[in-house]
Coordinates of C-alpha atoms and ligand atoms in Angstrom, one line a residue:
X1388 CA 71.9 54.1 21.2
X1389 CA 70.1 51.8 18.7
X1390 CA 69.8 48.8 20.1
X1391 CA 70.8 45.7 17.9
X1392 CA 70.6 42.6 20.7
X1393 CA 67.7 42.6 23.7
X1394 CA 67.5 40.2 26.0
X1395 CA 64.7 39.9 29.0
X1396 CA 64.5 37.3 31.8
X1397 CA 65.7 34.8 29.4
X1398 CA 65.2 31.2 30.3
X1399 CA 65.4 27.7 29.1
X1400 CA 65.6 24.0 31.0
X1401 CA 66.6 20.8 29.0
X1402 CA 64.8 18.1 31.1
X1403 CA 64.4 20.3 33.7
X1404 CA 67.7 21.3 34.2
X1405 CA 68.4 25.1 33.7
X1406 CA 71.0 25.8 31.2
X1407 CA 70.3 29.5 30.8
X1408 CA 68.7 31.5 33.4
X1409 CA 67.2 34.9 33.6
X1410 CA 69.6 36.4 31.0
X1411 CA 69.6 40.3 30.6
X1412 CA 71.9 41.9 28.5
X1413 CA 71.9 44.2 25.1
X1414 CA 74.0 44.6 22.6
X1415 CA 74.3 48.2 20.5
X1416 CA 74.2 48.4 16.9
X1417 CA 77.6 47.5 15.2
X1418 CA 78.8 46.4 18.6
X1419 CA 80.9 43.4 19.0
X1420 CA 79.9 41.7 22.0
X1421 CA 81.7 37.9 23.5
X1422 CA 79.9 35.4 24.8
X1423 CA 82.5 34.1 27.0
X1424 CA 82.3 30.5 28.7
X1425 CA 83.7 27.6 29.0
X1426 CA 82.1 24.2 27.2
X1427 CA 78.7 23.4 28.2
X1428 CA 77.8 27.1 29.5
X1429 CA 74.9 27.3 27.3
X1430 CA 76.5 29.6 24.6
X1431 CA 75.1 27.4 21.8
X1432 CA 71.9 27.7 23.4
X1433 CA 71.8 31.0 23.8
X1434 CA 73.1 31.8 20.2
X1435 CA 70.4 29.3 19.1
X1436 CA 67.4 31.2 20.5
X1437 CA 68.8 34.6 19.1
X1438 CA 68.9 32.8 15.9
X1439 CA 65.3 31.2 16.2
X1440 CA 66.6 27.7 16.0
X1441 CA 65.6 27.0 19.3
X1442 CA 62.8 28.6 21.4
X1443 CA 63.0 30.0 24.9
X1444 CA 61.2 28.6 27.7
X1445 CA 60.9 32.2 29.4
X1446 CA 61.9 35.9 28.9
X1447 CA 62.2 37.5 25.7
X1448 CA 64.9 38.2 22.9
X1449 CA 64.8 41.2 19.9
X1450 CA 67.1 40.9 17.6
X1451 CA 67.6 43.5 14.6
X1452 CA 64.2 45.1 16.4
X1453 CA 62.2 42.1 15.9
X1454 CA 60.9 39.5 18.5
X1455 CA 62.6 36.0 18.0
X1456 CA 59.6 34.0 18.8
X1457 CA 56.8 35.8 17.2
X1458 CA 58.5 37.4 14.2
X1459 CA 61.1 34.9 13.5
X1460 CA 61.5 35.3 9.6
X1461 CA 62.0 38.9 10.3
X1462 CA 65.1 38.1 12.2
X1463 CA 66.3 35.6 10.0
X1464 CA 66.5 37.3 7.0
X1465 CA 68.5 40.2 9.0
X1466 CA 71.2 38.0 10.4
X1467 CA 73.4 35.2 9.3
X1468 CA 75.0 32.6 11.4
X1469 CA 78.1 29.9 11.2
X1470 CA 78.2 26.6 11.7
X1471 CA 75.3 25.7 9.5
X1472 CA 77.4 22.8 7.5
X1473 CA 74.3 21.4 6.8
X1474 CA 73.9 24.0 4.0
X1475 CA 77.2 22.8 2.1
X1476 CA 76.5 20.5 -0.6
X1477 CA 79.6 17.4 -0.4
X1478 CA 79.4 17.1 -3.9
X1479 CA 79.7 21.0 -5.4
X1480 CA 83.3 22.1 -5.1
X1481 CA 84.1 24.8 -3.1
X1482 CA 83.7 27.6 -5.0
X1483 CA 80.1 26.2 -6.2
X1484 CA 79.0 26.1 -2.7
X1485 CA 80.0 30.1 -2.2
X1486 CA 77.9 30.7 -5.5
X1487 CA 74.9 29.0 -5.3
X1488 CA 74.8 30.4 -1.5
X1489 CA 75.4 33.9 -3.0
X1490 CA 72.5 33.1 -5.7
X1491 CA 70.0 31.9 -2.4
X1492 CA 71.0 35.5 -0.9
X1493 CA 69.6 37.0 -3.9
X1494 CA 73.4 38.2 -5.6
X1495 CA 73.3 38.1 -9.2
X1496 CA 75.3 35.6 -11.4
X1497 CA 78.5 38.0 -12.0
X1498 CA 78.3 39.4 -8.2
X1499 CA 78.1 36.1 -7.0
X1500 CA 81.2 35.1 -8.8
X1501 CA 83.0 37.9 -7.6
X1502 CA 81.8 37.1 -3.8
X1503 CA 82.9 33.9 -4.0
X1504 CA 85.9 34.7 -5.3
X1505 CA 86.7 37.2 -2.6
X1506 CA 85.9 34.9 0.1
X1507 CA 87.6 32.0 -0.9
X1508 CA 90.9 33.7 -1.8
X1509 CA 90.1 35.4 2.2
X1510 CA 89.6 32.1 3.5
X1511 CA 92.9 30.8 1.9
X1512 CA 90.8 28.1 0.2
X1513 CA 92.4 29.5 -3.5
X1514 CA 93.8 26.1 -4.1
X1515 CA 91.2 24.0 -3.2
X1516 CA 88.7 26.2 -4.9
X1517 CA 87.9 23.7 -7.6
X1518 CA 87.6 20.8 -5.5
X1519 CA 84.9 19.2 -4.6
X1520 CA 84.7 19.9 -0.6
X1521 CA 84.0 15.7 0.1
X1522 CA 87.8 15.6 0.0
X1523 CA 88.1 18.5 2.0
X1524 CA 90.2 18.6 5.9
X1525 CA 88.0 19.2 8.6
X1526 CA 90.1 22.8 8.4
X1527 CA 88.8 23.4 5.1
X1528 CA 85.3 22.9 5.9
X1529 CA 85.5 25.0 8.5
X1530 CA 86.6 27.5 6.7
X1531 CA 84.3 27.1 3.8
X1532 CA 81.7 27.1 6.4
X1533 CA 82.8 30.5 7.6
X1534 CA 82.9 31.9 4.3
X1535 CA 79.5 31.2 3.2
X1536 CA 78.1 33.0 6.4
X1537 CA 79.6 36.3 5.1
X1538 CA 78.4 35.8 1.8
X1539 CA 76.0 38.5 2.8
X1540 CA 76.5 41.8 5.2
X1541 CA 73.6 40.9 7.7
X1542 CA 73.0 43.7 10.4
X1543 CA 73.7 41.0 12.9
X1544 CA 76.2 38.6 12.7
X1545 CA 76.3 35.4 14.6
X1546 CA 79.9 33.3 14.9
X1547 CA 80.0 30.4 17.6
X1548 CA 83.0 29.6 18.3
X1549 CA 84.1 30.5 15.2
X1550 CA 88.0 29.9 15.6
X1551 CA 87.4 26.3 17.1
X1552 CA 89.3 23.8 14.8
X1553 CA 91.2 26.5 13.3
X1554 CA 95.1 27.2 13.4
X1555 CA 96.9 29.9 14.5
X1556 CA 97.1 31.5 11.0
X1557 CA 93.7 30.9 9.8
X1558 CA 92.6 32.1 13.5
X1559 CA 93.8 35.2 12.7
X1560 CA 93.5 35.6 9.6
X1561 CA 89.5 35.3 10.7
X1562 CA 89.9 37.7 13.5
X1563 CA 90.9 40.3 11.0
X1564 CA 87.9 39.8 8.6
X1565 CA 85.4 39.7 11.9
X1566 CA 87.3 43.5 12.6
X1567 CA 86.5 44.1 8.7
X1568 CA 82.8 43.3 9.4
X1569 CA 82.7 45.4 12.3
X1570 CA 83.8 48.3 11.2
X1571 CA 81.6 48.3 8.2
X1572 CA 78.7 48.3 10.9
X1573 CA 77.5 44.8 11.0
X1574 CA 77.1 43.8 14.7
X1575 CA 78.9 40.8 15.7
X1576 CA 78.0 38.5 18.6
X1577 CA 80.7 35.6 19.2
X1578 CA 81.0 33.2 21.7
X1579 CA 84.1 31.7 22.7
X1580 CA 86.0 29.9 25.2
X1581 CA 89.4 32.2 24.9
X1582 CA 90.1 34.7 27.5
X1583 CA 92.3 36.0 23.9
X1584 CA 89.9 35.9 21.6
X1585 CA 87.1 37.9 23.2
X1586 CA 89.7 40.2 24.5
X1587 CA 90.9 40.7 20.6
X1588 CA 87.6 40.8 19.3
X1589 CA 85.1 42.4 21.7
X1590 CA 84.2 46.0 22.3
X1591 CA 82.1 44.4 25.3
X1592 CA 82.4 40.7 27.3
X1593 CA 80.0 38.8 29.1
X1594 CA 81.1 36.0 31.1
X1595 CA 78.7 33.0 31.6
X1596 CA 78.9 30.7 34.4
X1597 CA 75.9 28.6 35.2
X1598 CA 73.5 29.8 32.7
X1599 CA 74.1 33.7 34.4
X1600 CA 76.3 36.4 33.2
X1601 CA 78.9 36.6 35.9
X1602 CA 81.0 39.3 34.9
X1603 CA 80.0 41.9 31.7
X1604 CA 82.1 44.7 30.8
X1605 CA 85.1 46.2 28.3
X1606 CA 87.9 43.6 27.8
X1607 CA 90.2 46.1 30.2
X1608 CA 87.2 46.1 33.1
X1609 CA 87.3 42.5 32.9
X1610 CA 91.3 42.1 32.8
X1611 CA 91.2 44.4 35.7
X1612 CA 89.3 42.3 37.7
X1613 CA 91.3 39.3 36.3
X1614 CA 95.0 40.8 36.6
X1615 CA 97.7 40.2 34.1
X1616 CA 100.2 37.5 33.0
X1617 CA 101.8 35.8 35.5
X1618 CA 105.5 34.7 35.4
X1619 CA 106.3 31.3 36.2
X1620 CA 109.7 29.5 37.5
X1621 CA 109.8 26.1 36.4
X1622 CA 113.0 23.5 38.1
X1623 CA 114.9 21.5 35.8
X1624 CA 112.3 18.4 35.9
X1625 CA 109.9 21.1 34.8
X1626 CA 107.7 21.3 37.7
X1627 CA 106.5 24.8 39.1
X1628 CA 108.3 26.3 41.9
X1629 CA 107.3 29.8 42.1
X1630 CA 104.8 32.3 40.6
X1631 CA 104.7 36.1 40.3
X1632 CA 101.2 38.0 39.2
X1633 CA 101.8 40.9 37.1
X1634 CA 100.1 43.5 35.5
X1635 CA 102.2 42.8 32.2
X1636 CA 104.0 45.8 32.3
X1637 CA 107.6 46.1 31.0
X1638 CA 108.3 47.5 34.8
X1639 CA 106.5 44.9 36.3
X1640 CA 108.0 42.2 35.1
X1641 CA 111.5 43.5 35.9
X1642 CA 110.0 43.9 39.5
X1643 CA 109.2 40.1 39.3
X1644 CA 112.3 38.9 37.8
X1645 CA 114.5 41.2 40.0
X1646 CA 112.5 39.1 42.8
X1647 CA 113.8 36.0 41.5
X1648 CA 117.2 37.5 41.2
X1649 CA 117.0 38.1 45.2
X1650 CA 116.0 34.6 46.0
X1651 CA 118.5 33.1 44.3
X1652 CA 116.0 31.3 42.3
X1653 CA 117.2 28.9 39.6
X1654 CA 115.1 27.8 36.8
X1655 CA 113.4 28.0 33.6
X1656 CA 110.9 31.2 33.3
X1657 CA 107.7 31.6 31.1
X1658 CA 105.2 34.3 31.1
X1659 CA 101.5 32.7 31.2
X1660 CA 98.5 34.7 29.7
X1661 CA 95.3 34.5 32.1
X1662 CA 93.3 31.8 30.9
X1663 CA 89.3 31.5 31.2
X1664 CA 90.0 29.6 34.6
X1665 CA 91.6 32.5 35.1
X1666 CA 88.9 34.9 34.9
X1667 CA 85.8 32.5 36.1
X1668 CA 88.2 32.6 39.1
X1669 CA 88.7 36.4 39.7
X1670 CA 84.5 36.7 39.1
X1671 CA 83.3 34.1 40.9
X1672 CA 85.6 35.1 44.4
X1673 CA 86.0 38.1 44.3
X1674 CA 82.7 39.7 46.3
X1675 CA 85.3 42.3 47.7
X1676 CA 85.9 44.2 44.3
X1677 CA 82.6 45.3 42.7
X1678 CA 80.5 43.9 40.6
X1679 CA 81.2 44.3 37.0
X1680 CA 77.3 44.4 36.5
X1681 CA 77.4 47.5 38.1
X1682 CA 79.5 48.8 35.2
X1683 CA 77.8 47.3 32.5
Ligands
LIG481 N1 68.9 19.6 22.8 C1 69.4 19.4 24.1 N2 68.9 18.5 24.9 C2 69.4 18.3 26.1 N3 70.4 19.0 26.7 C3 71.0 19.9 25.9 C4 70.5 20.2 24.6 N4 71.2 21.2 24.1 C5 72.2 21.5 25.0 N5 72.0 20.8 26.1 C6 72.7 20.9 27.4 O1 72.7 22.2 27.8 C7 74.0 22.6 28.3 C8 74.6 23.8 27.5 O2 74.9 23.4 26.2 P1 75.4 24.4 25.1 O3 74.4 25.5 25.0 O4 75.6 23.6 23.9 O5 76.7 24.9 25.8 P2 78.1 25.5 25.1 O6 77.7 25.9 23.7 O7 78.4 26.6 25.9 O8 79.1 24.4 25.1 C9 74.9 21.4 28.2 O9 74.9 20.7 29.4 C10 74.2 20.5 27.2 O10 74.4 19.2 27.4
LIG482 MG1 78.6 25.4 21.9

């Protein structure tokens, strides 16, 4: 296995508080691995020292094969990272932002037209293509954002949070093209704070809860440990009555609404999907089941 992502005894305190301690973890080439936590975890942190933005108090980090610390402009030119809206210039419009970032990356004047082309018409910025982005939504920002960090194929690609502030079309819409990058062999690390999106996304998931990795394993180890939807019996002021885990399954859910049958229950039902309380829940209690470290 080539390894794209190594971490060692990773550490760093802001004003002596620990926000991410003694981190171990690696992540194969054209893996995609979730950073799962919920805000203030130290994902940003994290992604910030893989990115050499920030540097680590302890431990080390190799990323692409090179150390983050002492060869940091090896790293950088082998990765490429979102939410650098520092790099887009207010008064180009859109589509001059995706060339001139094209042009930095070393494209030539007709590929670099074509790239931006592609990626604007991907992230459904067609119509606003010609406009200059200071009138631009905060949607379309983020978005143009995106865009420019796939201007390139980097060997590793970094997205933090990259489906914050997004809707539900555009959010998928950006899953698919992160699936696109994958499969092409780029190695993605994400972090997010969706149970969903890491379970979309993610070949592997580590959980972070208080600057350790709680839980790391396949999206189906983790739901495992986490169980499935659970159905839920509101009464007609809408307040919950009665709820019934599940494992999802078509004959599981008839088990639990058969259930409700035989109590007479009255009500309105809805299914809810396990949500990251969920699953810091089912990692942080459950001593009795073992560890998904072991599995990792
Ligand atoms: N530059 C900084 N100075 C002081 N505290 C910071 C700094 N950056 C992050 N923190 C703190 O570290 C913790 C983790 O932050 P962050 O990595 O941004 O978490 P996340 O991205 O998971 O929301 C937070 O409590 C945050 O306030
Ligand atoms: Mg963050």
């Amino acid at each position: 296995m080539e390894t794209a992502i190594e971490v060692q005894g990773l550490s760093k305190a802001f004003k002596g508080r620990t926000v991410v301690d003694r981190l171990d973890f690696t992540v194969a080439r054209g893996e995609v691995f979730a950073l799962l936590g919920p805000n203030g975890a130290g994902k940003t942190t994290i992604i910030n020292i893989l990115t050499t933005l920030t540097s680590a108090d302890n431990g080390s980090a190799h990323v692409a094969g090179w150390d983050v610390r002492a060869r940091s402009s090896e790293v950088q030119r082998r990765i490429s990272l979102t939410g650098q809206s520092a790099a887009v210039d207010d008064a180009l419009t859109a589509t001059e932002n995706v060339v001139m970032f094209a042009r930095l990356a070393g494209l030539g004047r007709a590929a670099a037209k074509r790239r931006a082309a592609d990626l604007i018409a991907q992230f459904d910025l067609t119509d606003a293509a010609g406009r200059v982005v200071r009138t631009f939504s905060g949607g379309m920002r983020r978005r143009l954002d995106l865009a420019l960090s796939f201007v390139v194929t980097p060997q590793v690609l970094f997205l933090d949070e990259p489906t914050t502030g997004l809707d539900t079309r555009s959010r998928r819409d950006l899953w698919d093209i992160i699936r696109e990058f994958a499969r092409t062999g780029t190695t993605v690390f994400l972090t997010t704070q969706y149970l969903e999106e890491a379970d979309q996304l993610a070949d592997r998931i580590a959980v972070l809860h208080d600057g350790r990795i709680a839980a790391l394993g396949t999206p189906a180890e983790l739901k495992s440990r986490v169980g499935g939807d659970t159905v839920e019996l509101h009464d007609g002021r809408g307040d919950l009555v009665r709820e019934i885990p599940t494992d999802g399954s078509v004959a599981d859910l008839r088990r639990a609404l058969d259930l409700l049958d035989e109590e007479g229950a009255d009500g309105v039902i809805t299914l809810r999907r396990p949500t990251l309380d969920d699953v810091f829940l089912a990692v942080t209690s459950s001593a009795a089941t073992p560890s998904m470290k072991e599995l990792a």
